[in-house]
Amino acid sequence: MILKIEQDWGRFREIVRGKIRENLRKYIVHSELIGKKGKDLVSIPVPQIEIPHFVHSPQKTGGVGQGEGEEGTPVAIGETDGDRHAGNQPGAHILEVELTLDEIARILGEELELPNVEPRGRRNIKSYTGRYTNIHTTGPESLKHLKRTFKEALKRQIIAGSYDPENPVIIPTSEDKRYKSREPVEEPAFNAAVIYMMDVSGSMGSEQKEIVRVESFWIDTWLKHQYKGVDTRYIVHDAVAHEVDRDVFFRIRESGGTIISSAYKLCRKIIDEHYPPDEWNIYIFHFSDGDNWSRDDTHECIEILEEAFLPSVNLFCYGQVESPYGSGQFYYDLEDNLGQKENLVLSKIPDKEAIYDSIKQFLGKGR
Amino acid sequence: MLSSELQNYVDVIKQHALEYGLDFFEVIFEVIDFEEMNMLASYGGFPVRYPHWRFGMEYERISKSYSYGLHRIYEMVINNDPCYAYLLKGNTDIDQKLVIAHVYGHSDFFKNNFCFSGTNRKMLDEMANHAVRIRRYIDKYGYGEVESFIDACLSIEDLIDIHSTFINRRSGKKSVLEEDESERKTSPKLRSPSEYLEDYINPADFIEWQIGKAEEEKARKRNFPESPERDLLLFLLENAPLPEWQRDVLSMVREESYYYAPQIQTKIMNEGWASYWHSKLLTERVVTDKEVIDYADHHSGTLATSPGAINPYKLGVELFRDIEDRWNKGKFGKDYEECDDIEEKRSWDKKLGLGREKIFEVRRLYSDITFIDEFLTEDFCREHGLFTYAYNRSTSMYEIESRDFKKIKEKLLFLLTNCGRPIIEVVDGNYMNRGEIYLVHRHEGVDLKLDWAKDVLNQIGKIWTRPVHLETVVQGKVKVFTADGEVKEKEVK
């Protein structure tokens, strides 16, 4: 019997993708998703794919159960929604759909109408190794890896409780089959360096940093979908700038003044030392609430942008995260002085809701 | 093909079942692997169904749950003559024996319980037939078009008249003759023997009066249905302005609903009956010494209970056993009911030996509702630790509410009434003389899940192509929702 379900299953998954697309704005702001990243799979709860019926409001219905307990003993966790009947039916199932980050990136790209980036830099040649070093779930029968196949089947049977040590019969099904495969090792075709800079002066609160965290997650997701190899660096600054790792980047809390040029100088140094622009596609994102120490410093920033960054990087994005204290002057200074530059993108991000459009502004140029 | 070993089990168990007096359809067993089992389960047991995404969704759910080891399906039976039953490849012998015995119990139940008397026993063919027809419509009208119409039909698939599962139902097809007949009657003129008498026999005011009367008659007919109609599907089939292919799709969905309805109405009894027989056949006749432990393990797994749920297998089998015991000992009737001596009641045994006969009678004449209503006793509830639970808003938990017998029974019956679904009736198919449908929800103390209700209204609106109203109660207030492209609500009382 061939699995006729394939067609209906495929159609269902198509609908799921449609739903995700529809609700993308919601998922993007939903930072839980970001934390959930296990390997490259993210699990997205998609509750709305159901055929609606006339049913009783589940929480008013209650039911009949069986077992020990006094009045008031809890028997089940309440669900905010869902279908709870006589208790003789399986519980409500909120659908959790697993998607790879790559798939999400593709949906993101389609929905935000992001053009694919046009990389600069050198293309490297792909190389293949000649040895069968890898295991795949599909492949020709002649390359079947028997040991691994039976191992998988055994695992499954033990989980399902159908393994009987007295009579150790193991029957692999097609899901268990494992094949040897020869993995082509690809040298990165294009390399990209992404440098995030963030203002951590006193006026940047946790809400502002959350916005930066969410936005940078999606930017990363997209750029990793576009490039084979992505190097990411993080710089924080108040009156002075430091390079930090990702964790520190989002947790650090400083106070003090703001000298933006300090970060730009550090960024320039990193590029000079590690990322020659003729070999690397360079992306710089700077987030701040837009209150710089002095106009002189702002002039210095504009100079660095004009001389060092804009001629050689793919994209320089400035995201202004509004805070109750900031005047947001920096945005206007950049706009007035460099507004015409093609690879400079300015975006205001007043709240989480604005992240969606901001991503579109940043990445919508396809550079 | 079954292995000779399995075939041997089947032959032996079948023979024992016959000796116990079971009377079943022939059962055809097939052994399939878990993927096929998951797929068949997604299709409600049928190997051939029309294409629709919800089967894919079901498959996603079932196979995920399987791969996480949350559950597995051991067996599946299709109510058909002959019955088809699937055994899971790789199961232990004792599992297979248990399943085979269980399946004969189901087959006996399908054949004999009155709820199934109106069931199409050639459903396997019929389902395949539906698949062919729907595929043909897809070829002609496009996948999306057909799919979205099926979506609408499925939203109302349960709006049938559950009580007419075992009586002859109207098919929903208009008879051409009937229409002609009514056309003819509306001719207002009497036949006059000759031309010149025409004015006497058919004077102008008489003709006018006749026409008026006919109009009135028509108007009265337009006030339909004459009494509230629960079978919304039938109502739409007879009255909605549907192209022929949509009418056909709707009628298929309705037919499948009526096919599945008796199974939902007898879930507790049917599983109880099958469990009763698998345990009886196996423990008394089939299990070998070395299989006892595994049998007990599987059997107790099937009958396991968890606090937040009623296991229909367990409740059903225990009730059947309770009935058998009571009728064996004569623990029923006026004398027994009126006896207040607890000790006397406990040791009551008139040695009537009517138990077996009684349970066969019960399996023929009851559905879950009447089964619970008549045989769930206070003693039984206490002995089996039944309780009602309710949602506690302050803790967001479902908590035990009561162990009061009356409340338990009431709640169970409520949950079983109309298969646990709200009762919705068409009371007017020409509301305000504007060709709109007016539905009324017979509110029984529990509100509708509103977001879904609105979605369903919209779907009905798509089929009816005119506004659809639903009267219901929301937090004690009577409200009417109207689907007219979007759903509006207004309070009426």
mmCIF file of C-alpha atoms in Angstrom, chain A residues 10-295:
data_model
loop_
_atom_site.group_PDB
_atom_site.id
_atom_site.type_symbol
_atom_site.label_atom_id
_atom_site.label_comp_id
_atom_site.label_asym_id
_atom_site.label_seq_id
_atom_site.Cartn_x
_atom_site.Cartn_y
_atom_site.Cartn_z
ATOM 1 C CA GLY A 10 1.311 18.025 1.771
ATOM 2 C CA ARG A 11 -1.755 20.188 1.371
ATOM 3 C CA PHE A 12 -2.053 20.520 5.111
ATOM 4 C CA ARG A 13 1.542 21.621 5.459
ATOM 5 C CA GLU A 14 0.968 24.160 2.747
ATOM 6 C CA ILE A 15 -1.936 25.580 4.723
ATOM 7 C CA VAL A 16 0.241 25.708 7.821
ATOM 8 C CA ARG A 17 2.807 27.756 5.963
ATOM 9 C CA GLY A 18 0.054 30.054 4.803
ATOM 10 C CA LYS A 19 -1.061 30.542 8.389
ATOM 11 C CA ILE A 20 2.442 31.294 9.516
ATOM 12 C CA ARG A 21 2.758 33.820 6.747
ATOM 13 C CA GLU A 22 -0.499 35.438 7.775
ATOM 14 C CA ASN A 23 0.591 35.700 11.367
ATOM 15 C CA LEU A 24 4.210 36.470 10.713
ATOM 16 C CA ARG A 25 3.963 39.902 12.264
ATOM 17 C CA LYS A 26 2.838 38.248 15.482
ATOM 18 C CA TYR A 27 5.549 35.604 15.416
ATOM 19 C CA ILE A 28 8.252 38.152 14.765
ATOM 20 C CA VAL A 29 7.421 40.084 17.888
ATOM 21 C CA HIS A 30 6.959 36.868 19.814
ATOM 22 C CA SER A 31 10.371 36.596 21.380
ATOM 23 C CA GLU A 32 9.670 33.182 22.924
ATOM 24 C CA LEU A 33 10.294 31.743 19.521
ATOM 25 C CA ILE A 34 13.820 33.025 19.611
ATOM 26 C CA GLY A 35 14.597 31.317 22.873
ATOM 27 C CA LYS A 36 13.190 28.054 21.606
ATOM 28 C CA LYS A 37 15.790 27.556 18.955
ATOM 29 C CA GLY A 38 16.926 23.977 19.315
ATOM 30 C CA LYS A 39 19.449 23.155 16.646
ATOM 31 C CA ASP A 40 17.925 24.737 13.612
ATOM 32 C CA LEU A 41 14.369 23.692 14.242
ATOM 33 C CA VAL A 42 11.858 26.010 15.758
ATOM 34 C CA SER A 43 8.544 24.852 16.875
ATOM 35 C CA ILE A 44 5.719 27.238 16.222
ATOM 36 C CA PRO A 45 2.325 26.836 17.802
ATOM 37 C CA VAL A 46 -0.308 27.279 15.126
ATOM 38 C CA PRO A 47 -3.636 27.114 16.877
ATOM 39 C CA GLN A 48 -6.096 28.241 14.251
ATOM 40 C CA ILE A 49 -6.045 25.391 11.797
ATOM 41 C CA GLU A 50 -9.243 23.664 12.731
ATOM 42 C CA ILE A 51 -12.602 23.174 11.202
ATOM 43 C CA PRO A 52 -14.904 25.237 13.404
ATOM 44 C CA HIS A 53 -18.046 23.594 14.731
ATOM 45 C CA PHE A 54 -20.784 24.598 17.074
ATOM 46 C CA VAL A 55 -19.422 23.420 20.412
ATOM 47 C CA HIS A 56 -19.947 24.265 24.030
ATOM 48 C CA SER A 57 -17.611 26.729 25.603
ATOM 49 C CA PRO A 58 -15.048 24.277 26.977
ATOM 50 C CA GLN A 59 -14.387 25.858 30.336
ATOM 51 C CA LYS A 60 -18.029 25.986 31.218
ATOM 52 C CA THR A 61 -18.570 22.351 30.401
ATOM 53 C CA GLY A 62 -16.451 20.479 32.901
ATOM 54 C CA GLY A 63 -16.830 16.752 32.901
ATOM 55 C CA VAL A 64 -16.769 13.464 34.681
ATOM 56 C CA GLY A 65 -13.618 11.745 35.839
ATOM 57 C CA GLN A 66 -12.558 8.786 37.860
ATOM 58 C CA GLY A 67 -10.064 8.337 40.677
ATOM 59 C CA GLU A 68 -8.934 9.521 44.050
ATOM 60 C CA GLY A 69 -9.249 12.987 45.465
ATOM 61 C CA GLU A 70 -11.283 15.422 47.503
ATOM 62 C CA GLU A 71 -13.465 18.180 46.249
ATOM 63 C CA GLY A 72 -11.141 20.836 44.944
ATOM 64 C CA THR A 73 -8.373 18.440 43.993
ATOM 65 C CA PRO A 74 -7.051 19.561 40.641
ATOM 66 C CA VAL A 75 -7.417 17.002 37.878
ATOM 67 C CA ALA A 76 -6.176 18.829 34.843
ATOM 68 C CA ILE A 77 -4.582 22.030 33.847
ATOM 69 C CA GLY A 78 -7.045 24.441 32.359
ATOM 70 C CA GLU A 79 -6.564 25.339 28.795
ATOM 71 C CA THR A 80 -7.304 28.789 27.664
ATOM 72 C CA ASP A 81 -9.028 27.320 24.727
ATOM 73 C CA GLY A 82 -9.714 24.035 23.129
ATOM 74 C CA ASP A 83 -12.115 21.256 22.882
ATOM 75 C CA ARG A 84 -12.773 19.322 26.057
ATOM 76 C CA HIS A 85 -15.479 16.774 25.965
ATOM 77 C CA ALA A 86 -16.705 13.974 28.141
ATOM 78 C CA GLY A 87 -13.128 13.254 28.949
ATOM 79 C CA ASN A 88 -13.341 10.286 26.685
ATOM 80 C CA GLN A 89 -11.708 12.223 23.904
ATOM 81 C CA PRO A 90 -8.103 13.111 23.388
ATOM 82 C CA GLY A 91 -7.238 16.479 24.829
ATOM 83 C CA ALA A 92 -7.118 19.620 22.814
ATOM 84 C CA HIS A 93 -4.282 19.686 20.411
ATOM 85 C CA ILE A 94 -2.682 22.929 19.690
ATOM 86 C CA LEU A 95 -0.679 22.251 16.682
ATOM 87 C CA GLU A 96 3.041 22.644 17.019
ATOM 88 C CA VAL A 97 4.643 22.819 13.672
ATOM 89 C CA GLU A 98 8.319 22.355 13.272
ATOM 90 C CA LEU A 99 10.046 24.541 10.797
ATOM 91 C CA THR A 100 13.677 25.038 10.085
ATOM 92 C CA LEU A 101 15.052 28.515 10.499
ATOM 93 C CA ASP A 102 15.797 28.411 6.828
ATOM 94 C CA GLU A 103 12.147 27.867 6.016
ATOM 95 C CA ILE A 104 11.153 30.688 8.290
ATOM 96 C CA ALA A 105 13.687 32.894 6.600
ATOM 97 C CA ARG A 106 12.167 32.014 3.264
ATOM 98 C CA ILE A 107 8.687 32.864 4.510
ATOM 99 C CA LEU A 108 10.045 36.045 6.029
ATOM 100 C CA GLY A 109 11.603 36.958 2.730
ATOM 101 C CA GLU A 110 8.427 36.277 0.786
ATOM 102 C CA GLU A 111 6.175 38.051 3.200
ATOM 103 C CA LEU A 112 8.343 41.104 3.684
ATOM 104 C CA GLU A 113 9.059 41.012 -0.022
ATOM 105 C CA LEU A 114 12.728 41.078 0.706
ATOM 106 C CA PRO A 115 14.859 40.874 -2.378
ATOM 107 C CA ASN A 116 17.727 38.445 -2.249
ATOM 108 C CA VAL A 117 20.922 40.231 -1.433
ATOM 109 C CA GLU A 118 23.383 40.849 -4.199
ATOM 110 C CA PRO A 119 26.621 39.823 -2.643
ATOM 111 C CA ARG A 120 29.876 41.337 -3.473
ATOM 112 C CA GLY A 121 33.194 39.682 -2.985
ATOM 113 C CA ARG A 122 34.759 36.592 -4.361
ATOM 114 C CA ARG A 123 33.043 33.367 -5.110
ATOM 115 C CA ASN A 124 34.830 30.322 -3.838
ATOM 116 C CA ILE A 125 34.857 26.939 -5.469
ATOM 117 C CA LYS A 126 32.905 24.084 -3.977
ATOM 118 C CA SER A 127 34.882 21.045 -3.122
ATOM 119 C CA TYR A 128 33.719 17.491 -2.628
ATOM 120 C CA THR A 129 35.210 14.987 -0.334
ATOM 121 C CA GLY A 130 35.409 11.488 -1.677
ATOM 122 C CA ARG A 131 34.514 9.552 1.437
ATOM 123 C CA TYR A 132 31.202 8.360 2.728
ATOM 124 C CA THR A 133 31.301 10.127 6.011
ATOM 125 C CA ASN A 134 27.705 11.006 6.516
ATOM 126 C CA ILE A 135 24.412 9.360 7.355
ATOM 127 C CA HIS A 136 21.182 10.351 5.672
ATOM 128 C CA THR A 137 17.563 9.320 6.025
ATOM 129 C CA THR A 138 17.226 8.882 2.294
ATOM 130 C CA GLY A 139 19.416 7.261 -0.260
ATOM 131 C CA PRO A 140 19.818 4.298 -2.555
ATOM 132 C CA GLU A 141 19.258 0.860 -1.046
ATOM 133 C CA SER A 142 22.762 -0.162 -1.997
ATOM 134 C CA LEU A 143 24.133 2.356 0.463
ATOM 135 C CA LYS A 144 21.907 1.334 3.321
ATOM 136 C CA HIS A 145 23.709 1.408 6.658
ATOM 137 C CA LEU A 146 22.348 -1.725 8.291
ATOM 138 C CA LYS A 147 23.696 -1.155 11.742
ATOM 139 C CA ARG A 148 22.360 2.351 11.997
ATOM 140 C CA THR A 149 19.041 1.299 10.515
ATOM 141 C CA PHE A 150 18.544 -1.381 13.115
ATOM 142 C CA LYS A 151 19.653 0.964 15.839
ATOM 143 C CA GLU A 152 16.952 3.408 14.819
ATOM 144 C CA ALA A 153 14.335 0.666 14.647
ATOM 145 C CA LEU A 154 15.349 -0.580 18.068
ATOM 146 C CA LYS A 155 15.060 2.916 19.486
ATOM 147 C CA ARG A 156 11.624 3.296 18.019
ATOM 148 C CA GLN A 157 10.431 -0.066 19.255
ATOM 149 C CA ILE A 158 11.698 0.563 22.749
ATOM 150 C CA ILE A 159 9.925 3.895 22.809
ATOM 151 C CA ALA A 160 6.750 2.333 21.496
ATOM 152 C CA GLY A 161 7.048 -0.483 23.985
ATOM 153 C CA SER A 162 6.951 -3.171 21.348
ATOM 154 C CA TYR A 163 10.460 -4.429 21.951
ATOM 155 C CA ASP A 164 10.474 -7.779 23.640
ATOM 156 C CA PRO A 165 13.907 -8.855 24.927
ATOM 157 C CA GLU A 166 12.707 -12.471 24.997
ATOM 158 C CA ASN A 167 11.956 -12.365 21.352
ATOM 159 C CA PRO A 168 14.163 -9.603 19.984
ATOM 160 C CA VAL A 169 12.588 -9.139 16.605
ATOM 161 C CA ILE A 170 13.358 -5.763 15.129
ATOM 162 C CA ILE A 171 11.552 -4.678 12.051
ATOM 163 C CA PRO A 172 12.821 -1.460 10.543
ATOM 164 C CA THR A 173 10.248 0.657 8.786
ATOM 165 C CA SER A 174 11.049 3.160 6.132
ATOM 166 C CA GLU A 175 11.377 5.891 8.758
ATOM 167 C CA ASP A 176 14.182 3.989 10.417
ATOM 168 C CA LYS A 177 16.294 3.490 7.362
ATOM 169 C CA ARG A 178 19.678 5.157 7.305
ATOM 170 C CA TYR A 179 21.976 5.490 4.343
ATOM 171 C CA LYS A 180 25.594 6.280 3.932
ATOM 172 C CA SER A 181 26.129 9.424 2.047
ATOM 173 C CA ARG A 182 28.908 11.464 0.657
ATOM 174 C CA GLU A 183 28.501 14.979 1.781
ATOM 175 C CA PRO A 184 29.815 17.618 -0.550
ATOM 176 C CA VAL A 185 31.788 20.042 1.538
ATOM 177 C CA GLU A 186 31.098 23.459 0.292
ATOM 178 C CA GLU A 187 33.460 26.234 0.890
ATOM 179 C CA PRO A 188 31.447 29.310 1.644
ATOM 180 C CA ALA A 189 30.481 30.830 -1.640
ATOM 181 C CA PHE A 190 30.124 34.255 -0.162
ATOM 182 C CA ASN A 191 31.189 35.434 3.196
ATOM 183 C CA ALA A 192 29.431 38.037 5.177
ATOM 184 C CA ALA A 193 30.410 39.875 8.316
ATOM 185 C CA VAL A 194 27.688 41.359 10.433
ATOM 186 C CA ILE A 195 28.607 43.883 13.053
ATOM 187 C CA TYR A 196 26.043 44.957 15.586
ATOM 188 C CA MET A 197 26.589 48.076 17.624
ATOM 189 C CA MET A 198 24.398 49.100 20.480
ATOM 190 C CA ASP A 199 24.192 52.121 22.658
ATOM 191 C CA VAL A 200 24.020 50.932 26.248
ATOM 192 C CA SER A 201 23.994 54.303 27.900
ATOM 193 C CA GLY A 202 21.642 54.891 30.790
ATOM 194 C CA SER A 203 18.758 55.875 28.597
ATOM 195 C CA MET A 204 18.554 52.486 26.878
ATOM 196 C CA GLY A 205 16.218 50.434 29.027
ATOM 197 C CA SER A 206 15.418 46.752 28.934
ATOM 198 C CA GLU A 207 12.498 47.299 26.623
ATOM 199 C CA GLN A 208 14.754 48.998 24.102
ATOM 200 C CA LYS A 209 17.265 46.165 24.322
ATOM 201 C CA GLU A 210 14.527 43.607 23.839
ATOM 202 C CA ILE A 211 13.635 45.301 20.599
ATOM 203 C CA VAL A 212 17.235 45.129 19.457
ATOM 204 C CA ARG A 213 17.417 41.478 20.446
ATOM 205 C CA VAL A 214 14.336 40.504 18.505
ATOM 206 C CA GLU A 215 15.241 42.540 15.490
ATOM 207 C CA SER A 216 18.783 41.255 15.321
ATOM 208 C CA PHE A 217 17.511 37.685 15.577
ATOM 209 C CA TRP A 218 15.497 38.109 12.401
ATOM 210 C CA ILE A 219 18.266 39.973 10.655
ATOM 211 C CA ASP A 220 20.608 37.097 11.499
ATOM 212 C CA THR A 221 18.069 34.559 10.325
ATOM 213 C CA TRP A 222 17.714 36.308 7.011
ATOM 214 C CA LEU A 223 21.388 36.910 6.391
ATOM 215 C CA LYS A 224 22.262 33.338 7.295
ATOM 216 C CA HIS A 225 19.707 32.233 4.761
ATOM 217 C CA GLN A 226 21.407 34.407 2.161
ATOM 218 C CA TYR A 227 25.032 33.627 2.906
ATOM 219 C CA LYS A 228 26.809 30.367 3.456
ATOM 220 C CA GLY A 229 29.143 31.790 6.049
ATOM 221 C CA VAL A 230 28.306 34.611 8.394
ATOM 222 C CA ASP A 231 30.640 36.138 10.978
ATOM 223 C CA THR A 232 28.908 38.137 13.669
ATOM 224 C CA ARG A 233 30.568 40.683 15.960
ATOM 225 C CA TYR A 234 29.090 42.765 18.731
ATOM 226 C CA ILE A 235 30.085 46.170 20.012
ATOM 227 C CA VAL A 236 28.542 48.037 22.905
ATOM 228 C CA HIS A 237 29.231 51.611 23.730
ATOM 229 C CA ASP A 238 28.431 54.399 26.089
ATOM 230 C CA ALA A 239 31.185 56.922 26.262
ATOM 231 C CA VAL A 240 33.647 54.217 25.305
ATOM 232 C CA ALA A 241 33.195 51.140 23.138
ATOM 233 C CA HIS A 242 33.960 47.488 23.788
ATOM 234 C CA GLU A 243 33.709 44.385 21.730
ATOM 235 C CA VAL A 244 31.679 41.743 23.570
ATOM 236 C CA ASP A 245 30.117 38.386 22.832
ATOM 237 C CA ARG A 246 26.508 37.864 22.020
ATOM 238 C CA ASP A 247 25.370 37.062 25.514
ATOM 239 C CA VAL A 248 26.973 40.082 27.064
ATOM 240 C CA PHE A 249 25.696 42.225 24.243
ATOM 241 C CA PHE A 250 22.118 41.688 25.287
ATOM 242 C CA ARG A 251 22.639 41.629 29.005
ATOM 243 C CA ILE A 252 25.050 44.411 29.694
ATOM 244 C CA ARG A 253 23.742 47.499 31.348
ATOM 245 C CA GLU A 254 25.892 50.567 31.566
ATOM 246 C CA SER A 255 25.185 54.068 32.387
ATOM 247 C CA GLY A 256 26.885 57.189 31.433
ATOM 248 C CA GLY A 257 27.082 59.372 28.443
ATOM 249 C CA THR A 258 27.039 58.530 24.815
ATOM 250 C CA ILE A 259 29.877 58.947 22.433
ATOM 251 C CA ILE A 260 28.855 57.174 19.297
ATOM 252 C CA SER A 261 32.072 57.748 17.452
ATOM 253 C CA SER A 262 33.854 55.498 19.913
ATOM 254 C CA ALA A 263 31.875 52.554 18.591
ATOM 255 C CA TYR A 264 32.319 53.571 14.964
ATOM 256 C CA LYS A 265 36.056 53.777 15.471
ATOM 257 C CA LEU A 266 36.189 50.335 17.020
ATOM 258 C CA CYS A 267 34.040 48.998 14.220
ATOM 259 C CA ARG A 268 36.375 50.526 11.641
ATOM 260 C CA LYS A 269 39.308 48.891 13.390
ATOM 261 C CA ILE A 270 37.663 45.470 13.357
ATOM 262 C CA ILE A 271 36.897 45.758 9.676
ATOM 263 C CA ASP A 272 40.415 46.869 8.851
ATOM 264 C CA GLU A 273 41.929 44.002 10.743
ATOM 265 C CA HIS A 274 39.624 41.133 9.841
ATOM 266 C CA TYR A 275 37.315 41.867 6.968
ATOM 267 C CA PRO A 276 38.946 43.280 3.894
ATOM 268 C CA PRO A 277 35.991 44.698 1.969
ATOM 269 C CA ASP A 278 36.987 43.136 -1.333
ATOM 270 C CA GLU A 279 36.580 39.674 0.212
ATOM 271 C CA TRP A 280 33.738 40.261 2.603
ATOM 272 C CA ASN A 281 30.196 41.449 2.419
ATOM 273 C CA ILE A 282 29.873 43.736 5.381
ATOM 274 C CA TYR A 283 26.712 44.641 7.240
ATOM 275 C CA ILE A 284 26.686 47.133 10.072
ATOM 276 C CA PHE A 285 23.719 47.684 12.325
ATOM 277 C CA HIS A 286 23.735 50.376 14.927
ATOM 278 C CA PHE A 287 20.981 50.799 17.493
ATOM 279 C CA SER A 288 20.689 53.803 19.718
ATOM 280 C CA ASP A 289 18.107 56.105 21.159
ATOM 281 C CA GLY A 290 19.717 58.902 19.236
ATOM 282 C CA ASP A 291 21.121 61.115 21.946
ATOM 283 C CA ASN A 292 24.743 61.798 21.183
ATOM 284 C CA TRP A 293 27.117 63.611 23.520
ATOM 285 C CA SER A 294 27.942 66.505 21.282
ATOM 286 C CA ARG A 295 27.431 67.828 17.785
#
